[in-house]
């Protein structure tokens, strides 16, 4: 159901890879709510995904950009404003990558060159995106910037590896840069801590199916889906949340406030 929450609003969506990705679902929902946007992803990721299909479906243009490159980001912002006909109202940062995870390197035996690359892609890129927007004065007042996080930023999930550190850094950047963006430009910045979601990126984490099953049994409402996250993101892009900023917002079916659930306890109770 559409409520025209984003009618007349324009933005940039990073990270749509395929129909399983949260960015893809968000793009579809933003389109349904009347928003216009430019799609962007790294050239290598674009070759792996089906972003052209999404662009056609939503009437959007694609601008390839490496989010770790200031030059690429400057080009992205300039061309996006040309295409969209003015300043930007919303941005979704849905980017994350760990070579250590992909290559099976344990947290206690990291390849630090890989760690640095993962930090640059997963967290520092968020600062670079916002700095580019800020310096270009590219955001409309009461605009909204959202990045996707995960609860491993606050709690230990051993197999999430250095991505946990990246998400913690991502959330810190959101608060720190969000202060200046709010004070100077009236732009709000938030992160969404989403349930473990079966996306192409998430499936690379060891034991990810176990993450999903455990979280689902712990959460009174069950896991939030990619579509749930897209809907929540739409509310943060809309004018209904104008005073919400510097927050890490949990979209996880209640998991973040649970200690234990009956369903999880049953797995450990001797039923003899």
Short mmCIF file of C-alpha atoms in Angstrom, two decimals:
data_model
loop_
_atom_site.label_atom_id
_atom_site.label_comp_id
_atom_site.label_asym_id
_atom_site.label_seq_id
_atom_site.Cartn_x
_atom_site.Cartn_y
_atom_site.Cartn_z
CA UNK A 1 0.00 0.00 0.00
CA UNK A 2 1.31 3.45 -0.92
CA UNK A 3 0.80 6.60 1.18
CA UNK A 4 2.74 9.04 -1.07
CA UNK A 5 5.11 9.63 1.85
CA UNK A 6 7.98 10.57 -0.45
CA UNK A 7 6.15 12.43 -3.21
CA UNK A 8 8.49 15.07 -4.66
CA UNK A 9 11.54 13.80 -2.75
CA UNK A 10 14.79 12.88 -4.49
CA UNK A 11 17.77 10.86 -3.37
CA UNK A 12 20.61 8.41 -3.85
CA UNK A 13 20.49 4.70 -2.99
CA UNK A 14 23.80 2.87 -2.51
CA UNK A 15 24.21 -0.88 -2.60
CA UNK A 16 21.34 -2.46 -4.52
CA UNK A 17 22.75 -5.74 -5.82
CA UNK A 18 19.86 -8.12 -6.42
CA UNK A 19 16.27 -8.65 -5.33
CA UNK A 20 17.40 -10.09 -1.97
CA UNK A 21 19.20 -6.91 -0.92
CA UNK A 22 17.70 -4.40 1.49
CA UNK A 23 18.74 -1.54 -0.80
CA UNK A 24 16.81 -3.15 -3.66
CA UNK A 25 13.65 -3.50 -1.54
CA UNK A 26 14.08 0.06 -0.32
CA UNK A 27 14.36 1.36 -3.87
CA UNK A 28 11.14 -0.41 -4.79
CA UNK A 29 9.31 1.02 -1.77
CA UNK A 30 10.69 4.54 -2.29
CA UNK A 31 9.45 4.37 -5.89
CA UNK A 32 6.02 3.22 -4.72
CA UNK A 33 5.88 6.13 -2.27
CA UNK A 34 6.55 8.66 -5.01
CA UNK A 35 10.28 9.24 -4.52
CA UNK A 36 12.84 9.59 -7.30
CA UNK A 37 16.43 8.47 -6.99
CA UNK A 38 19.73 7.61 -8.58
CA UNK A 39 21.08 4.10 -8.04
CA UNK A 40 24.77 3.56 -7.41
CA UNK A 41 27.16 0.74 -6.62
CA UNK A 42 30.80 -0.11 -7.19
CA UNK A 43 31.52 -1.22 -10.78
CA UNK A 44 32.59 -4.70 -9.62
CA UNK A 45 29.37 -5.13 -7.62
CA UNK A 46 27.30 -3.97 -10.57
CA UNK A 47 28.77 -6.73 -12.71
CA UNK A 48 27.71 -9.26 -10.07
CA UNK A 49 24.14 -8.03 -9.64
CA UNK A 50 21.04 -7.11 -11.62
CA UNK A 51 20.90 -3.37 -10.96
CA UNK A 52 19.83 -2.59 -14.54
CA UNK A 53 16.61 -4.49 -13.94
CA UNK A 54 15.87 -2.36 -10.86
CA UNK A 55 16.67 0.85 -12.73
CA UNK A 56 14.22 -0.04 -15.49
CA UNK A 57 11.53 -1.02 -13.00
CA UNK A 58 11.81 2.23 -11.04
CA UNK A 59 12.61 4.60 -13.90
CA UNK A 60 15.99 5.40 -12.34
CA UNK A 61 19.41 6.16 -13.71
CA UNK A 62 22.59 4.40 -12.56
CA UNK A 63 25.86 6.13 -11.73
CA UNK A 64 28.72 3.71 -10.98
CA UNK A 65 30.82 4.87 -8.02
CA UNK A 66 33.40 3.40 -5.69
CA UNK A 67 32.22 4.71 -2.32
CA UNK A 68 35.81 4.73 -1.04
CA UNK A 69 36.85 7.19 -3.79
CA UNK A 70 36.32 10.89 -3.07
CA UNK A 71 36.57 11.63 -6.80
CA UNK A 72 33.86 9.08 -7.63
CA UNK A 73 31.63 10.43 -4.87
CA UNK A 74 32.01 14.02 -6.03
CA UNK A 75 31.05 12.96 -9.53
CA UNK A 76 28.11 10.96 -8.16
CA UNK A 77 26.72 13.88 -6.16
CA UNK A 78 27.14 16.39 -9.00
CA UNK A 79 25.54 14.13 -11.61
CA UNK A 80 22.74 13.10 -9.24
CA UNK A 81 21.73 16.73 -8.72
CA UNK A 82 21.80 17.27 -12.48
CA UNK A 83 19.63 14.22 -13.13
CA UNK A 84 17.22 14.89 -10.27
CA UNK A 85 17.01 18.62 -10.91
CA UNK A 86 18.21 19.95 -7.60
CA UNK A 87 19.32 19.11 -4.10
CA UNK A 88 18.88 15.72 -2.45
CA UNK A 89 16.35 14.75 0.21
CA UNK A 90 17.47 11.24 1.17
CA UNK A 91 20.44 8.89 1.00
CA UNK A 92 20.68 5.20 1.83
CA UNK A 93 24.13 3.75 2.62
CA UNK A 94 23.78 -0.01 2.32
CA UNK A 95 27.40 -1.06 1.92
CA UNK A 96 29.43 -3.65 3.80
CA UNK A 97 32.31 -6.00 3.06
CA UNK A 98 34.90 -8.04 4.94
CA UNK A 99 37.65 -9.84 3.06
CA UNK A 100 38.62 -11.60 6.30
CA UNK A 101 35.11 -13.07 6.51
CA UNK A 102 35.07 -13.95 2.83
CA UNK A 103 38.46 -15.67 3.04
CA UNK A 104 37.71 -17.45 6.32
CA UNK A 105 40.33 -15.63 8.41
CA UNK A 106 39.57 -15.84 12.14
CA UNK A 107 39.16 -12.64 14.17
CA UNK A 108 42.32 -13.52 16.13
CA UNK A 109 44.34 -14.03 12.94
CA UNK A 110 43.40 -11.12 10.71
CA UNK A 111 45.13 -10.00 7.57
CA UNK A 112 45.30 -6.30 8.42
CA UNK A 113 45.47 -5.16 4.81
CA UNK A 114 42.13 -6.89 4.34
CA UNK A 115 40.85 -5.42 7.60
CA UNK A 116 41.71 -1.91 6.46
CA UNK A 117 39.97 -2.45 3.13
CA UNK A 118 36.87 -3.71 4.89
CA UNK A 119 36.83 -0.73 7.25
CA UNK A 120 37.19 1.66 4.33
CA UNK A 121 34.31 0.06 2.40
CA UNK A 122 31.98 -0.64 5.31
CA UNK A 123 32.41 2.41 7.55
CA UNK A 124 34.82 5.08 6.33
CA UNK A 125 32.85 5.24 3.09
CA UNK A 126 29.90 6.55 5.11
CA UNK A 127 32.00 9.46 6.34
CA UNK A 128 33.22 10.09 2.78
CA UNK A 129 29.66 10.09 1.44
CA UNK A 130 28.47 12.55 4.07
CA UNK A 131 31.54 14.77 3.79
CA UNK A 132 31.01 14.99 0.03
CA UNK A 133 27.33 15.88 0.48
CA UNK A 134 28.14 18.37 3.25
CA UNK A 135 30.87 20.21 1.36
CA UNK A 136 28.74 20.40 -1.80
CA UNK A 137 25.74 21.65 0.21
CA UNK A 138 23.86 18.97 -1.70
CA UNK A 139 21.18 18.11 0.89
CA UNK A 140 17.87 19.93 1.29
CA UNK A 141 16.92 21.05 4.79
CA UNK A 142 15.13 18.28 6.70
CA UNK A 143 16.78 15.71 4.48
CA UNK A 144 17.54 12.23 5.83
CA UNK A 145 20.60 9.99 5.62
CA UNK A 146 20.35 6.34 6.72
CA UNK A 147 22.99 3.61 6.98
CA UNK A 148 22.38 -0.06 7.71
CA UNK A 149 24.02 -1.63 10.76
CA UNK A 150 23.80 -4.80 12.84
CA UNK A 151 23.64 -5.53 16.55
CA UNK A 152 27.15 -7.03 16.54
CA UNK A 153 28.24 -3.40 16.94
CA UNK A 154 27.11 -3.71 20.59
CA UNK A 155 27.28 -7.41 21.41
CA UNK A 156 29.59 -10.33 20.63
CA UNK A 157 28.74 -12.50 17.63
CA UNK A 158 32.02 -14.41 17.19
CA UNK A 159 31.68 -15.33 13.54
CA UNK A 160 30.73 -11.78 12.49
CA UNK A 161 34.44 -11.09 12.76
CA UNK A 162 35.80 -7.63 11.91
CA UNK A 163 32.43 -6.60 10.48
CA UNK A 164 31.36 -6.04 14.09
CA UNK A 165 34.10 -3.42 14.46
CA UNK A 166 33.10 -1.87 11.15
CA UNK A 167 29.48 -1.53 12.24
CA UNK A 168 30.50 0.02 15.57
CA UNK A 169 32.59 2.58 13.65
CA UNK A 170 29.72 3.17 11.22
CA UNK A 171 27.35 4.00 14.08
CA UNK A 172 29.89 6.34 15.67
CA UNK A 173 30.31 8.19 12.37
CA UNK A 174 26.53 8.57 12.12
CA UNK A 175 26.39 10.24 15.52
CA UNK A 176 29.45 12.45 15.07
CA UNK A 177 28.77 13.64 11.53
CA UNK A 178 25.05 13.70 12.26
CA UNK A 179 25.62 16.41 14.86
CA UNK A 180 27.26 18.73 12.34
CA UNK A 181 24.79 17.90 9.57
CA UNK A 182 21.90 18.62 11.92
CA UNK A 183 23.35 21.80 13.37
CA UNK A 184 24.48 23.31 10.07
CA UNK A 185 22.12 21.89 7.44
CA UNK A 186 19.04 20.62 9.33
CA UNK A 187 19.75 17.14 7.96
CA UNK A 188 19.14 14.06 10.09
CA UNK A 189 21.44 11.01 10.20
CA UNK A 190 20.49 7.62 11.63
CA UNK A 191 21.44 3.95 11.44
CA UNK A 192 19.10 0.98 11.39
CA UNK A 193 20.21 -2.14 13.24
CA UNK A 194 18.43 -4.81 11.24
CA UNK A 195 17.71 -8.46 12.04
CA UNK A 196 20.08 -10.91 10.34
CA UNK A 197 18.71 -10.95 6.81
CA UNK A 198 19.40 -13.53 4.07
CA UNK A 199 21.08 -11.19 1.59
CA UNK A 200 23.96 -11.99 -0.74
CA UNK A 201 26.36 -10.07 1.52
CA UNK A 202 25.10 -11.61 4.77
CA UNK A 203 25.30 -15.16 3.52
CA UNK A 204 29.11 -14.92 3.49
CA UNK A 205 29.26 -14.95 7.30
CA UNK A 206 30.08 -18.35 8.82
CA UNK A 207 27.08 -19.85 10.58
CA UNK A 208 24.72 -17.23 9.17
CA UNK A 209 21.80 -19.66 8.99
CA UNK A 210 22.29 -20.25 12.71
CA UNK A 211 22.27 -16.48 13.34
CA UNK A 212 18.94 -16.22 11.57
CA UNK A 213 17.31 -19.18 13.32
CA UNK A 214 18.53 -18.11 16.78
CA UNK A 215 17.40 -14.50 16.34
CA UNK A 216 14.01 -15.63 15.09
CA UNK A 217 13.48 -17.78 18.17
CA UNK A 218 14.65 -15.00 20.48
CA UNK A 219 12.50 -12.25 18.99
CA UNK A 220 8.88 -12.01 20.16
CA UNK A 221 7.85 -10.72 16.72
CA UNK A 222 10.32 -12.84 14.78
CA UNK A 223 13.00 -11.51 12.46
CA UNK A 224 12.41 -8.37 10.45
CA UNK A 225 12.60 -9.03 6.72
CA UNK A 226 14.34 -6.95 4.05
CA UNK A 227 10.93 -5.51 3.16
CA UNK A 228 10.33 -4.59 6.81
CA UNK A 229 13.62 -2.71 6.79
CA UNK A 230 12.70 -0.98 3.53
CA UNK A 231 9.41 0.18 5.07
CA UNK A 232 11.19 1.49 8.16
CA UNK A 233 13.69 3.32 5.98
CA UNK A 234 10.84 4.98 4.09
CA UNK A 235 9.51 6.38 7.37
CA UNK A 236 12.95 7.81 8.15
CA UNK A 237 13.12 9.42 4.72
CA UNK A 238 9.67 10.94 5.18
CA UNK A 239 8.67 14.17 6.92
CA UNK A 240 7.05 12.13 9.71
CA UNK A 241 10.44 11.69 11.43
CA UNK A 242 11.88 15.21 11.11
CA UNK A 243 13.23 15.33 14.67
CA UNK A 244 14.73 11.84 14.73
CA UNK A 245 18.51 11.99 14.40
CA UNK A 246 21.77 10.59 15.85
CA UNK A 247 19.94 7.35 16.62
CA UNK A 248 20.74 3.69 16.12
CA UNK A 249 17.25 2.31 15.61
CA UNK A 250 16.54 -1.39 16.08
CA UNK A 251 14.36 -3.12 13.51
CA UNK A 252 14.72 -6.63 14.86
CA UNK A 253 11.41 -7.93 16.19
CA UNK A 254 12.45 -7.10 19.76
CA UNK A 255 15.65 -9.16 19.76
CA UNK A 256 17.79 -6.31 21.12
CA UNK A 257 15.89 -6.19 24.43
CA UNK A 258 15.67 -9.93 25.00
CA UNK A 259 17.70 -11.91 27.51
CA UNK A 260 16.25 -15.31 26.68
CA UNK A 261 13.03 -16.66 25.22
CA UNK A 262 10.95 -19.74 25.94
CA UNK A 263 11.74 -21.11 22.49
CA UNK A 264 15.49 -20.85 23.09
CA UNK A 265 15.25 -22.26 26.63
CA UNK A 266 13.42 -25.30 25.35
CA UNK A 267 16.50 -26.30 23.39
CA UNK A 268 18.50 -26.61 26.64
CA UNK A 269 15.90 -28.12 28.98
CA UNK A 270 16.23 -31.84 29.71
CA UNK A 271 12.91 -33.29 28.59
CA UNK A 272 13.53 -36.82 29.86
#
